C-alpha cells in the first residue's frame, strides 16, 4: 500500500483508450499512415510558390471587392440561385413529408418502410454535383436541372430526420387520438403532426439555407445559379469579382441563419 | 381553447379566428412566392428537352450497364488519393478549428466583444462556402492536384468542427472547472484537466463524423481539378464513357458506405 500511495503522488489522467496494446497499435498505425499519405501528396512546390502571388491578390481582393463591373451577371446569378432555392425547397418538402411518413417504422407497414428508406439512402449517398451532372445531361442546361437536383437532395435530408422524429414521438397522444375513432388522416393531423411540426419547420428552414449554399455549386456543372458566374470569374482570375460574389453568398447565408434562428425561437 | 357558438351548439376549433387568418395569409404569401419562382425557372427552361427527358434517361441508362469492370485497375490510385484528401483535410481542419472553437465559446473566449465575433465570422465564412468552391479557388491559386483538394476540405471543415466543438465547450459542467481552479491550477492546467477531458468524447465524435462527410465531398473535388476520383469521373464523362462512369459511381458508393460504417463504429465505441 505504501508503494501504491507513493505512485499515486504521480497521478496521471486515464488514457482515452484503456488497452495499452490497442493504444500503441493505433498510434503507430496513424503515424505510419500519415507518413505514407503525406509522402504521396506529390506537390509541385514551384507551382505553389508561383501561386502565392495570386493567393495574395485574392486576399487583397477581399479588401476591395468589385461589385460594379459585373453587377448584371452577379445579380442575374443571385436571383436565379434564390429562385432555385425557394422552388427546390418547396418541392423537396412536398415530396419529403410523405416519404418521411413512410420511412417511420411506427406508422408505416414494412414494405413501404423499406421502399422509403431505400429512396432516402440513394438520395443521401451521392453528392449534389454528381446528381446535377446527370440531370443536366437528361433535362438540359439551366435552372430546372438545378431545382430537381436540390429537391432530390432535400428528400434524403428531410425525410430521414422527419422519420427519426416521428419514431421518437409520444405514443400516448397518438393512441388517445386513435381511441376517439379517428381515421388515418385525422390521426396524422391531430396525433402526429403537432408533435413533429416545430422540428419540421426548423429543419425546413435549415434546408433552405443548405439549398442556397448548394445552389452556388450546381452551377459549376451547368445547372443554373451563381456558380457559373463564380466559375467564370475564377477562370479569368477576376478575383475582385469572385470576392464580391463570395462575400454576397456569405452575407446571405448569415442573414438566413439569423432569420431562421428568430423563426425557430418563435415556433419552438 | 377557441369555441364558436353556432345555432346554440358549441363547436371546438383548433385556433382563434385572428390566428387562423394570419396562418392563411402566410400560406398565401408562400404560395405566391413559390408560383413566381417556379415561373422564373420555367421561363429559363427549354421544355422541349424536358419532354424528351425520359428517352434520354433511358438511353443513358442503357449505355451505363454493364459497368466496365476492367477499368477498376485505373481507379485504385485515385480512390487512395480521395481517402488521403479527406483524412489529411480533416486533420488540417481539426488543427485550425480547435483554437477557433475555444475563442468562440462564451466561457473560454478571451474577449466577448472583440474576439468572439471574429471567431464566429471565421466559422460562418467557412461553412457558407462549399468545398467545391474552395477547391475552385485553390486550384486557381496553387494549381491543380491533391494539395488543393486537401486544403479545400480543410478550410471547409473548420466551420463545422469549430461550431460543434464550441457548442460542446459551452455545455461543459462548470463545477469541474471550478474544482480544478480551486486547487490553484494555472489556466493551462485548468484547460488540460478541467475542460479538455469533458469535451474529448464530443471532439472525437465530431472529428470522425466530419471525416465521414469529407470522404463524400472529396469524391467530387476532381471535377474542378483538385485530385481524387472525381478526376477520373470528369475524364470519363468528357468522353461519354458511360460504362466507366457506372464503375466509378459504384466505387464512390462503396467508399461512402464503408466510411459511414467505420464512422458509426468508432462513434459507437466512443460514446
Coordinates of C-alpha atoms in Angstrom, one line a residue:
Chain A
X1 CA 0.0 0.0 0.0
X2 CA 2.9 2.3 0.8
X3 CA 4.3 1.9 -2.7
X4 CA 0.9 2.5 -4.2
X5 CA 0.5 5.7 -2.2
X6 CA 3.9 6.8 -3.4
X7 CA 2.9 6.1 -7.0
X8 CA -0.4 7.8 -6.5
X9 CA 1.5 11.0 -5.8
X10 CA 2.3 11.0 -9.5
X11 CA -1.2 10.7 -10.7
X12 CA -1.9 10.8 -14.4
X13 CA -5.2 11.2 -16.2
X14 CA -6.5 7.9 -17.5
X15 CA -5.9 7.4 -21.3
X16 CA -8.7 7.6 -23.8
X17 CA -8.1 4.0 -25.0
X18 CA -7.6 1.8 -22.0
X19 CA -6.0 -1.2 -23.6
X20 CA -2.3 -0.3 -24.0
X21 CA -1.6 -2.6 -26.9
X22 CA -4.5 -1.2 -28.9
X23 CA -3.4 2.3 -28.0
X24 CA 0.1 1.8 -29.2
X25 CA -1.0 -0.1 -32.3
X26 CA -3.5 2.7 -33.2
X27 CA -0.8 5.3 -32.6
X28 CA 1.8 3.6 -34.7
X29 CA -0.7 2.9 -37.4
X30 CA -1.8 6.5 -37.5
X31 CA 1.9 7.7 -37.7
X32 CA 2.6 5.2 -40.5
X33 CA -0.5 6.2 -42.4
X34 CA 0.4 9.9 -42.1
X35 CA 3.9 9.3 -43.3
X36 CA 2.7 7.4 -46.4
X37 CA -0.2 9.8 -47.1
X38 CA 1.9 13.0 -46.8
X39 CA 4.6 11.3 -48.9
X40 CA 2.0 10.6 -51.6
X41 CA 0.9 14.2 -51.7
X42 CA 3.2 14.9 -54.7
X43 CA 3.2 18.7 -54.5
X44 CA 4.6 20.8 -57.3
X45 CA 6.3 23.4 -54.9
X46 CA 7.4 25.6 -57.8
X47 CA 3.7 26.0 -58.9
X48 CA 2.6 26.6 -55.3
X49 CA 5.3 29.3 -55.0
X50 CA 4.2 30.9 -58.2
X51 CA 0.6 30.8 -57.0
X52 CA 1.4 32.6 -53.7
X53 CA 1.2 35.9 -55.6
X54 CA -2.3 35.0 -56.9
X55 CA -3.3 33.9 -53.4
X56 CA -2.2 37.3 -52.0
X57 CA -4.1 39.0 -54.8
X58 CA -7.2 37.1 -53.9
X59 CA -6.9 38.0 -50.2
X60 CA -6.3 41.7 -51.2
X61 CA -9.4 41.5 -53.4
X62 CA -11.5 40.9 -50.3
X63 CA -10.5 44.4 -49.1
X64 CA -11.8 45.9 -52.3
X65 CA -14.3 43.6 -53.9
X66 CA -15.6 44.7 -57.2
X67 CA -19.4 44.7 -57.2
X68 CA -19.9 47.1 -60.0
X69 CA -18.1 45.8 -63.1
X70 CA -20.0 42.5 -63.4
X71 CA -23.0 43.6 -61.4
X72 CA -25.5 42.5 -64.0
X73 CA -24.1 39.0 -64.1
X74 CA -23.9 38.8 -60.4
X75 CA -27.4 40.0 -59.9
X76 CA -28.8 37.6 -62.5
X77 CA -26.9 34.7 -61.0
X78 CA -28.0 35.6 -57.4
X79 CA -31.7 35.9 -58.4
X80 CA -31.5 32.6 -60.2
X81 CA -29.9 31.0 -57.1
X82 CA -32.5 32.4 -54.8
X83 CA -35.3 31.3 -57.1
X84 CA -33.9 27.8 -57.3
X85 CA -33.5 27.7 -53.6
X86 CA -37.2 28.5 -52.9
X87 CA -38.5 26.3 -55.6
X88 CA -36.4 23.3 -54.7
X89 CA -37.1 23.6 -51.0
X90 CA -40.8 23.7 -51.5
X91 CA -40.8 20.8 -54.0
X92 CA -38.4 18.9 -51.7
X93 CA -40.6 19.4 -48.6
X94 CA -43.7 18.4 -50.5
X95 CA -42.1 15.1 -51.6
X96 CA -40.2 14.6 -48.3
X97 CA -43.2 14.6 -46.0
X98 CA -44.9 11.5 -47.5
X99 CA -41.6 9.7 -47.8
X100 CA -40.8 10.7 -44.2
X101 CA -44.1 9.3 -43.0
X102 CA -43.4 6.1 -44.9
X103 CA -39.9 5.8 -43.5
X104 CA -41.1 5.9 -39.9
X105 CA -41.3 2.4 -38.6
X106 CA -44.0 3.0 -36.1
X107 CA -46.6 4.2 -38.6
X108 CA -45.7 2.5 -41.9
X109 CA -46.0 -1.1 -42.9
X110 CA -42.7 -2.9 -43.6
X111 CA -42.8 -2.9 -47.5
X112 CA -43.5 0.9 -47.6
X113 CA -40.9 1.4 -44.9
X114 CA -38.2 -0.4 -46.9
X115 CA -39.1 1.4 -50.1
X116 CA -38.9 4.8 -48.5
X117 CA -35.7 4.0 -46.6
X118 CA -34.2 2.9 -50.0
X119 CA -35.1 6.2 -51.6
X120 CA -33.6 8.1 -48.7
X121 CA -30.4 6.0 -48.9
X122 CA -30.0 6.6 -52.6
X123 CA -30.5 10.4 -52.2
X124 CA -28.0 10.6 -49.4
X125 CA -25.3 8.6 -51.0
X126 CA -24.4 10.9 -53.9
X127 CA -23.1 14.4 -53.8
X128 CA -25.4 17.1 -55.3
X129 CA -22.9 17.7 -58.0
X130 CA -22.9 14.2 -59.3
X131 CA -26.7 14.2 -59.4
X132 CA -26.6 17.6 -61.1
X133 CA -24.3 16.2 -63.9
X134 CA -26.9 13.6 -64.7
X135 CA -29.9 15.9 -64.5
X136 CA -28.1 18.4 -66.8
X137 CA -27.4 15.5 -69.2
X138 CA -31.1 14.5 -69.1
X139 CA -33.0 17.7 -68.8
X140 CA -30.6 20.1 -70.5
X141 CA -28.7 23.1 -69.1
X142 CA -30.5 25.6 -66.9
X143 CA -32.1 26.1 -63.5
X144 CA -34.6 23.2 -63.9
X145 CA -31.8 20.7 -63.6
X146 CA -30.6 22.5 -60.5
X147 CA -34.0 22.6 -59.0
X148 CA -34.5 18.9 -59.5
X149 CA -31.1 18.2 -58.1
X150 CA -31.7 20.2 -54.9
X151 CA -35.2 18.8 -54.5
X152 CA -33.8 15.3 -54.7
X153 CA -31.1 16.1 -52.2
X154 CA -33.6 17.6 -49.9
X155 CA -35.6 14.4 -49.8
X156 CA -32.7 12.5 -48.3
X157 CA -32.1 15.0 -45.6
X158 CA -35.6 16.0 -44.6
X159 CA -37.3 12.5 -44.9
X160 CA -34.6 10.9 -42.8
X161 CA -34.7 13.4 -40.0
X162 CA -38.5 13.6 -40.1
X163 CA -38.8 9.9 -39.9
X164 CA -36.5 9.7 -37.0
X165 CA -38.5 12.4 -35.3
X166 CA -41.8 10.6 -35.9
X167 CA -40.3 7.4 -34.5
X168 CA -39.4 9.3 -31.3
X169 CA -42.9 10.8 -30.7
X170 CA -45.0 10.3 -27.6
X171 CA -47.2 7.3 -28.4
X172 CA -49.8 8.2 -25.8
X173 CA -51.0 11.2 -27.7
X174 CA -51.4 9.2 -31.0
X175 CA -53.2 6.4 -29.1
X176 CA -55.5 8.9 -27.5
X177 CA -56.5 10.4 -30.9
X178 CA -56.9 6.9 -32.3
X179 CA -59.2 5.9 -29.3
X180 CA -61.6 8.7 -30.3
X181 CA -62.2 6.8 -33.6
X182 CA -60.1 9.0 -35.8
X183 CA -59.3 7.9 -39.3
X184 CA -55.7 7.6 -40.6
X185 CA -55.6 11.2 -41.9
X186 CA -57.1 12.6 -38.7
X187 CA -54.5 10.5 -36.7
X188 CA -51.7 12.1 -38.7
X189 CA -53.2 15.6 -38.4
X190 CA -54.1 15.6 -34.7
X191 CA -51.9 12.9 -33.2
X192 CA -48.6 13.2 -35.0
X193 CA -48.3 16.5 -36.9
X194 CA -48.5 18.7 -33.8
X195 CA -45.7 16.8 -32.2
X196 CA -43.2 17.0 -35.1
X197 CA -44.2 20.3 -36.6
X198 CA -41.8 22.6 -34.7
X199 CA -38.9 20.4 -35.7
X200 CA -40.1 20.1 -39.3
X201 CA -40.2 23.8 -39.6
X202 CA -36.8 24.1 -38.1
X203 CA -35.4 21.5 -40.5
X204 CA -37.1 23.1 -43.5
X205 CA -35.5 26.4 -42.7
X206 CA -32.1 24.8 -42.2
X207 CA -32.6 23.0 -45.6
X208 CA -33.5 26.3 -47.2
X209 CA -30.1 27.6 -46.0
X210 CA -28.3 24.5 -47.3
X211 CA -30.1 24.6 -50.6
X212 CA -28.9 28.2 -51.2
X213 CA -25.3 27.2 -50.4
X214 CA -25.6 24.2 -52.7
X215 CA -27.2 26.2 -55.5
X216 CA -23.9 28.0 -55.8
X217 CA -22.2 24.7 -56.5
X218 CA -24.6 23.0 -59.0
X219 CA -23.9 26.0 -61.3
X220 CA -20.4 24.7 -61.8
X221 CA -21.8 21.9 -63.9
X222 CA -24.3 24.0 -65.8
X223 CA -27.4 23.6 -63.6
X224 CA -28.0 27.3 -63.2
X225 CA -27.4 29.8 -60.4
X226 CA -24.5 31.9 -59.2
X227 CA -21.9 29.1 -59.6
X228 CA -21.5 29.7 -63.3
X229 CA -20.7 33.3 -62.7
X230 CA -18.3 32.4 -60.0
X231 CA -16.5 29.8 -62.1
X232 CA -16.1 32.4 -64.9
X233 CA -14.7 34.9 -62.5
X234 CA -12.1 32.4 -61.3
X235 CA -11.2 31.2 -64.8
X236 CA -10.4 34.8 -65.7
X237 CA -8.5 35.5 -62.5
X238 CA -11.0 38.3 -61.8
X239 CA -10.5 37.9 -58.1
X240 CA -12.2 41.1 -57.2
X241 CA -15.4 40.0 -58.8
X242 CA -15.1 36.5 -57.2
X243 CA -14.5 38.1 -53.8
X244 CA -17.7 40.2 -54.3
X245 CA -19.7 37.0 -55.1
X246 CA -18.3 35.1 -52.2
X247 CA -19.0 38.0 -49.8
X248 CA -22.6 38.2 -51.1
X249 CA -23.0 34.5 -50.5
X250 CA -21.6 34.7 -47.0
X251 CA -23.8 37.7 -46.2
X252 CA -27.0 36.0 -47.5
X253 CA -26.2 32.8 -45.6
X254 CA -25.6 34.8 -42.4
X255 CA -28.9 36.7 -42.9
X256 CA -30.7 33.4 -43.5
X257 CA -29.2 31.9 -40.4
X258 CA -30.2 34.9 -38.3
X259 CA -33.8 34.9 -39.7
X260 CA -34.2 31.2 -39.3
X261 CA -33.0 31.5 -35.7
X262 CA -35.6 34.1 -35.0
X263 CA -38.4 32.0 -36.6
X264 CA -37.3 28.8 -34.8
X265 CA -37.2 30.6 -31.5
X266 CA -40.8 31.7 -32.1
X267 CA -42.1 28.3 -33.2
X268 CA -40.5 26.1 -30.5
Chain B
X1 CA -59.4 26.9 -26.4
X2 CA -61.5 28.7 -29.0
X3 CA -65.1 27.8 -29.1
X4 CA -67.7 29.0 -31.6
X5 CA -71.4 29.2 -30.9
X6 CA -73.4 28.3 -33.9
X7 CA -77.2 27.6 -33.6
X8 CA -76.7 27.2 -29.9
X9 CA -74.2 24.4 -30.3
X10 CA -70.6 24.9 -29.2
X11 CA -68.1 23.9 -31.9
X12 CA -64.4 23.3 -31.0
X13 CA -61.8 24.8 -33.3
X14 CA -58.1 24.4 -33.2
X15 CA -57.2 28.1 -33.4
X16 CA -58.8 31.5 -32.9
X17 CA -60.0 33.4 -35.9
X18 CA -57.2 36.0 -36.0
X19 CA -54.5 33.4 -35.7
X20 CA -56.3 31.3 -38.4
X21 CA -56.3 34.3 -40.7
X22 CA -52.7 35.0 -40.1
X23 CA -51.8 31.4 -41.0
X24 CA -53.9 31.6 -44.1
X25 CA -52.2 34.8 -45.1
X26 CA -48.7 33.3 -44.6
X27 CA -49.7 30.3 -46.8
X28 CA -51.0 32.7 -49.4
X29 CA -47.7 34.7 -49.5
X30 CA -45.7 31.4 -49.5
X31 CA -47.7 30.0 -52.4
X32 CA -47.4 33.2 -54.4
X33 CA -43.7 33.3 -53.9
X34 CA -43.4 29.7 -55.0
X35 CA -45.5 30.2 -58.1
X36 CA -43.5 33.3 -59.0
X37 CA -40.2 31.4 -58.5
X38 CA -41.5 28.4 -60.5
X39 CA -42.4 30.7 -63.4
X40 CA -38.9 32.2 -63.4
X41 CA -37.4 28.7 -63.5
X42 CA -39.9 27.6 -66.2
X43 CA -39.0 30.5 -68.4
X44 CA -35.3 29.7 -68.3
X45 CA -36.0 26.1 -69.2
X46 CA -36.1 24.5 -72.7
X47 CA -39.2 22.4 -72.2
X48 CA -38.5 20.5 -75.4
X49 CA -35.5 18.9 -73.7
X50 CA -37.6 18.1 -70.7
X51 CA -40.3 16.3 -72.6
X52 CA -37.5 14.4 -74.3
X53 CA -36.0 13.5 -70.9
X54 CA -37.4 10.0 -70.4
X55 CA -36.0 8.9 -73.7
X56 CA -32.6 10.4 -72.9
X57 CA -32.6 8.9 -69.4
X58 CA -33.4 5.5 -70.9
X59 CA -30.7 6.0 -73.4
X60 CA -28.0 6.9 -70.9
X61 CA -29.2 4.2 -68.5
X62 CA -28.9 1.7 -71.4
X63 CA -25.3 2.8 -72.1
X64 CA -24.3 2.7 -68.4
X65 CA -24.9 -1.1 -68.0
X66 CA -22.9 -3.2 -67.8
X67 CA -20.1 -1.4 -65.9
X68 CA -16.7 -1.7 -67.4
X69 CA -15.1 -3.8 -64.7
X70 CA -11.6 -3.8 -66.3
X71 CA -11.4 -0.1 -65.6
X72 CA -11.1 -0.8 -61.9
X73 CA -7.3 -1.2 -62.2
X74 CA -7.1 2.6 -63.0
X75 CA -9.2 3.8 -60.1
X76 CA -7.4 2.3 -57.1
X77 CA -4.9 5.1 -57.0
X78 CA -7.4 8.0 -57.4
X79 CA -9.5 6.2 -54.7
X80 CA -6.5 6.2 -52.4
X81 CA -5.9 9.9 -53.2
X82 CA -9.5 10.6 -52.3
X83 CA -9.2 9.0 -48.9
X84 CA -6.0 10.9 -48.3
X85 CA -7.6 14.2 -49.2
X86 CA -10.4 13.5 -46.8
X87 CA -8.2 12.3 -43.9
X88 CA -5.4 14.9 -44.2
X89 CA -8.0 17.6 -44.9
X90 CA -9.9 16.6 -41.7
X91 CA -6.6 16.7 -39.7
X92 CA -5.8 20.1 -41.1
X93 CA -9.3 21.3 -40.2
X94 CA -9.0 20.0 -36.6
X95 CA -5.7 21.7 -36.1
X96 CA -7.2 25.1 -37.2
X97 CA -10.7 24.5 -35.7
X98 CA -9.7 23.8 -32.1
X99 CA -8.3 27.3 -31.3
X100 CA -11.2 28.9 -33.2
X101 CA -13.6 26.9 -31.1
X102 CA -12.0 27.9 -27.8
X103 CA -12.1 31.6 -29.0
X104 CA -15.7 31.3 -30.0
X105 CA -17.1 29.6 -26.9
X106 CA -18.7 32.0 -24.4
X107 CA -17.0 30.5 -21.4
X108 CA -13.4 30.3 -22.8
X109 CA -13.2 33.3 -25.1
X110 CA -10.7 35.9 -24.0
X111 CA -13.0 38.7 -25.2
X112 CA -16.7 38.5 -25.9
X113 CA -16.9 41.8 -27.7
X114 CA -13.8 41.6 -30.0
X115 CA -12.5 38.0 -30.4
X116 CA -15.8 36.1 -30.3
X117 CA -17.4 37.8 -33.3
X118 CA -14.2 37.3 -35.3
X119 CA -14.2 33.6 -34.5
X120 CA -17.9 33.3 -35.3
X121 CA -17.2 35.1 -38.6
X122 CA -14.5 32.6 -39.5
X123 CA -16.9 29.8 -38.7
X124 CA -19.7 31.2 -40.8
X125 CA -17.4 32.0 -43.8
X126 CA -16.0 28.5 -43.8
X127 CA -19.5 26.9 -43.6
X128 CA -21.1 29.2 -46.2
X129 CA -18.7 28.2 -49.0
X130 CA -18.9 24.7 -50.4
X131 CA -15.7 22.6 -50.6
X132 CA -16.0 22.6 -54.4
X133 CA -15.8 26.4 -54.4
X134 CA -12.9 26.4 -52.0
X135 CA -11.3 23.8 -54.4
X136 CA -12.0 26.0 -57.4
X137 CA -10.3 28.9 -55.7
X138 CA -7.3 26.9 -54.5
X139 CA -6.9 25.3 -57.9
X140 CA -6.6 28.7 -59.5
X141 CA -4.2 29.8 -56.7
X142 CA -1.8 26.9 -56.2
X143 CA -2.6 24.8 -59.2
X144 CA -4.5 21.5 -59.7
X145 CA -3.7 18.5 -57.6
X146 CA -4.2 16.7 -54.3
X147 CA -2.8 19.5 -52.2
X148 CA -5.5 22.0 -53.4
X149 CA -8.2 19.4 -52.6
X150 CA -6.7 18.7 -49.1
X151 CA -6.6 22.4 -48.2
X152 CA -10.1 22.9 -49.7
X153 CA -11.5 20.1 -47.5
X154 CA -9.6 21.6 -44.5
X155 CA -10.9 25.1 -45.0
X156 CA -14.5 23.9 -45.5
X157 CA -14.4 21.7 -42.4
X158 CA -13.1 24.4 -39.9
X159 CA -16.6 25.9 -39.6
X160 CA -18.3 22.6 -39.0
X161 CA -15.8 21.2 -36.4
X162 CA -15.4 24.6 -34.7
X163 CA -19.2 25.2 -34.4
X164 CA -20.0 21.8 -32.9
X165 CA -16.9 21.9 -30.7
X166 CA -17.7 25.4 -29.3
X167 CA -21.2 24.3 -28.5
X168 CA -19.8 21.3 -26.7
X169 CA -17.4 23.6 -24.7
X170 CA -20.3 25.9 -23.8
X171 CA -22.2 22.9 -22.4
X172 CA -19.5 21.7 -20.0
X173 CA -20.0 21.3 -16.3
X174 CA -18.6 24.4 -14.7
X175 CA -18.3 22.7 -11.3
X176 CA -15.4 20.6 -12.6
X177 CA -13.6 23.7 -13.9
X178 CA -14.1 25.4 -10.6
X179 CA -12.8 22.5 -8.7
X180 CA -9.6 22.4 -10.7
X181 CA -9.2 26.2 -10.3
X182 CA -9.7 25.8 -6.6
X183 CA -6.6 23.6 -6.4
X184 CA -4.6 26.6 -7.6
X185 CA -4.1 25.4 -11.1
X186 CA -2.8 27.7 -13.8
X187 CA -5.0 28.5 -16.8
X188 CA -3.2 25.9 -18.9
X189 CA -3.8 23.3 -16.2
X190 CA -7.5 24.2 -15.9
X191 CA -7.7 23.7 -19.7
X192 CA -6.0 20.3 -19.6
X193 CA -7.7 18.9 -16.5
X194 CA -11.0 20.8 -16.3
X195 CA -12.2 21.4 -19.9
X196 CA -10.4 19.0 -22.2
X197 CA -11.5 15.7 -20.5
X198 CA -15.1 16.9 -20.7
X199 CA -15.1 17.7 -24.4
X200 CA -12.8 14.9 -25.6
X201 CA -15.6 12.4 -26.4
X202 CA -17.5 15.0 -28.3
X203 CA -14.4 16.1 -30.1
X204 CA -13.6 12.6 -31.2
X205 CA -17.1 12.1 -32.3
X206 CA -17.2 15.3 -34.3
X207 CA -13.9 14.6 -36.0
X208 CA -14.9 11.1 -37.2
X209 CA -18.3 12.4 -38.3
X210 CA -16.6 15.2 -40.3
X211 CA -14.2 12.6 -41.8
X212 CA -17.1 10.6 -43.0
X213 CA -18.7 13.7 -44.6
X214 CA -15.3 14.6 -46.1
X215 CA -14.9 11.2 -47.8
X216 CA -18.2 12.0 -49.6
X217 CA -17.2 15.6 -50.5
X218 CA -13.7 14.7 -51.7
X219 CA -15.1 12.3 -54.3
X220 CA -16.3 15.2 -56.4
X221 CA -13.3 17.6 -55.9
X222 CA -11.7 16.2 -59.0
X223 CA -14.4 17.8 -61.1
X224 CA -12.6 21.1 -60.7
X225 CA -9.2 19.6 -60.9
X226 CA -8.4 19.1 -57.2
X227 CA -7.4 15.5 -57.3
X228 CA -9.1 12.2 -56.3
X229 CA -11.5 10.0 -58.1
X230 CA -13.5 13.0 -59.4
X231 CA -10.8 13.5 -62.0
X232 CA -11.5 10.1 -63.4
X233 CA -15.2 10.8 -63.3
X234 CA -14.7 14.0 -65.2
X235 CA -12.5 12.4 -67.7
X236 CA -15.0 9.6 -68.3
X237 CA -17.9 12.0 -68.6
X238 CA -16.0 14.1 -71.1
X239 CA -15.5 11.2 -73.5
X240 CA -19.1 9.9 -72.7
X241 CA -17.6 6.6 -71.5
X242 CA -20.8 5.7 -69.5
X243 CA -19.7 2.2 -68.5
X244 CA -16.7 3.7 -66.8
X245 CA -18.9 6.3 -65.1
X246 CA -21.0 3.4 -63.7
X247 CA -18.0 1.7 -62.3
X248 CA -16.7 5.0 -60.7
X249 CA -20.1 5.6 -59.2
X250 CA -20.1 2.1 -57.7
X251 CA -16.6 2.8 -56.3
X252 CA -17.8 6.1 -54.8
X253 CA -20.8 4.4 -53.3
X254 CA -18.7 1.7 -51.7
X255 CA -16.3 4.2 -50.3
X256 CA -19.1 6.2 -48.8
X257 CA -20.9 3.2 -47.3
X258 CA -17.6 1.9 -45.9
X259 CA -16.7 5.3 -44.4
X260 CA -20.1 5.6 -42.9
X261 CA -19.8 2.2 -41.3
X262 CA -16.3 3.0 -39.9
X263 CA -17.6 6.3 -38.6
X264 CA -20.6 4.7 -36.9
X265 CA -18.5 2.0 -35.3
X266 CA -15.9 4.5 -34.0
X267 CA -18.6 6.9 -32.6
X268 CA -20.4 3.9 -31.1
X269 CA -17.2 2.8 -29.4
X270 CA -16.5 6.4 -28.0
X271 CA -20.0 7.4 -26.8

